[in-house]
Short mmCIF file of C-alpha atoms in Angstrom, two decimals:
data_model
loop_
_atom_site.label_atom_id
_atom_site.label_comp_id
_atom_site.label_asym_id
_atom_site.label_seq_id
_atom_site.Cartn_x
_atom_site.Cartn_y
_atom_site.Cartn_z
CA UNK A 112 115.24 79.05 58.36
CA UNK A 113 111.74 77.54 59.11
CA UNK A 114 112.85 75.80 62.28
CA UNK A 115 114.74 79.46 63.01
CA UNK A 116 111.57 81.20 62.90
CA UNK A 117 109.65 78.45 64.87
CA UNK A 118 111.91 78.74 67.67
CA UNK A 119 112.14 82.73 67.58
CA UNK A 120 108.03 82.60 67.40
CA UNK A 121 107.82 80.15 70.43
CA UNK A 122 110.64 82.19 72.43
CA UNK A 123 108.31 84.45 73.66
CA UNK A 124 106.04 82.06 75.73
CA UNK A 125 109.57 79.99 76.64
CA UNK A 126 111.09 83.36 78.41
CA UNK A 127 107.54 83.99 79.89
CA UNK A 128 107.40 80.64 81.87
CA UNK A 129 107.07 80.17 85.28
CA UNK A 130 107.61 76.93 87.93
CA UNK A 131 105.03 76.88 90.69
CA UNK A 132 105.73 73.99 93.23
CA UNK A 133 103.45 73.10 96.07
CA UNK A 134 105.38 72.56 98.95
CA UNK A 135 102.78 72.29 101.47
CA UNK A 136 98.89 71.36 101.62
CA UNK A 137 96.68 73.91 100.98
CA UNK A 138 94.34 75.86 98.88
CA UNK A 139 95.50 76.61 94.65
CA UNK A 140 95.18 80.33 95.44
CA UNK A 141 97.17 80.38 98.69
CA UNK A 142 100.59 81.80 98.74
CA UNK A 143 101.38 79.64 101.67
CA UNK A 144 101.09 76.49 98.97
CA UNK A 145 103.77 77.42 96.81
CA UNK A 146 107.19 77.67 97.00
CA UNK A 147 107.88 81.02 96.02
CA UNK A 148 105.01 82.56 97.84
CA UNK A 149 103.35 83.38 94.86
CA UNK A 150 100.32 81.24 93.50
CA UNK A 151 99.51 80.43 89.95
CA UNK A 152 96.66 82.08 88.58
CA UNK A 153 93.70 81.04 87.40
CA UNK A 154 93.93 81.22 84.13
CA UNK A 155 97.23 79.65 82.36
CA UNK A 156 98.21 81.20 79.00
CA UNK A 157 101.79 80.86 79.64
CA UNK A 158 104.35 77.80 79.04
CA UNK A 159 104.49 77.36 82.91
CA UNK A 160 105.48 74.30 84.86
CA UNK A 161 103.07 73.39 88.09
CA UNK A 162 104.68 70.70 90.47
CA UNK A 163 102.33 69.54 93.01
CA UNK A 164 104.65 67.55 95.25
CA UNK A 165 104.23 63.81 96.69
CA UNK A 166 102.76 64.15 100.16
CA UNK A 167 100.88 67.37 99.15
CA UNK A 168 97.52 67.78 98.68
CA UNK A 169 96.35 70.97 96.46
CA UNK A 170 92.77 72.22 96.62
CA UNK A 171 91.10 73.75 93.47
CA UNK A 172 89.36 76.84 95.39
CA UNK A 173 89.01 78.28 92.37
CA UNK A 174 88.46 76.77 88.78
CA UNK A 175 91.57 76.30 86.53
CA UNK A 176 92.30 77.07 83.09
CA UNK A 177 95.30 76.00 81.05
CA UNK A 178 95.01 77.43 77.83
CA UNK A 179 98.36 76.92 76.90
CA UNK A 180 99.62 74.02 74.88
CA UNK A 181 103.63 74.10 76.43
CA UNK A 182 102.18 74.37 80.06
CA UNK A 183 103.04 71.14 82.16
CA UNK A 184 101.33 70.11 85.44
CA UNK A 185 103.31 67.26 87.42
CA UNK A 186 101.12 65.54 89.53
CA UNK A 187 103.16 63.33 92.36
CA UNK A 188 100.58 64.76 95.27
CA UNK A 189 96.75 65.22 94.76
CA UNK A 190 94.30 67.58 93.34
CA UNK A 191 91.30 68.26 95.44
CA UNK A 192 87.79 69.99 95.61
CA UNK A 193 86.14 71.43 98.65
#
């Protein structure tokens, strides 16, 4: 029962994920960058999954915050500042 209620605490922030993938150069908080048209906030408080591709290069126009423990960040490309 303990792992039961572990997993129906964490389902919340599971269901409430999100993948962002860079597909192409560009700034965080550009549309354009991402694969779905949509870019990642600022702040991360869900379990979501950024994939910054190889060959891509992702500037940080704005600064980042992932304050969640189940977020990933794949870095195969680069992070950059301006």
């Amino acid at each position: 029962t303990l792992l039961f209620s572990f997993f129906f605490a964490l389902t919340p922030l599971l269901l409430a994920a999100t993948t962002y993938t860079a597909i192409t150069s560009g700034d965080w908080s550009s549309p354009l960058t991402w694969s779905a048209g949509i870019a990642p906030g600022a702040n991360i408080t869900g379990a979501d999954q950024i994939i910054i591709n190889a060959n891509v290069t992702v500037t940080m126009d704005v600064d980042v915050v992932i304050d969640n423990p189940l977020a990933v960040m794949t870095l195969s490309g680069e992070l950059s500042t301006h």
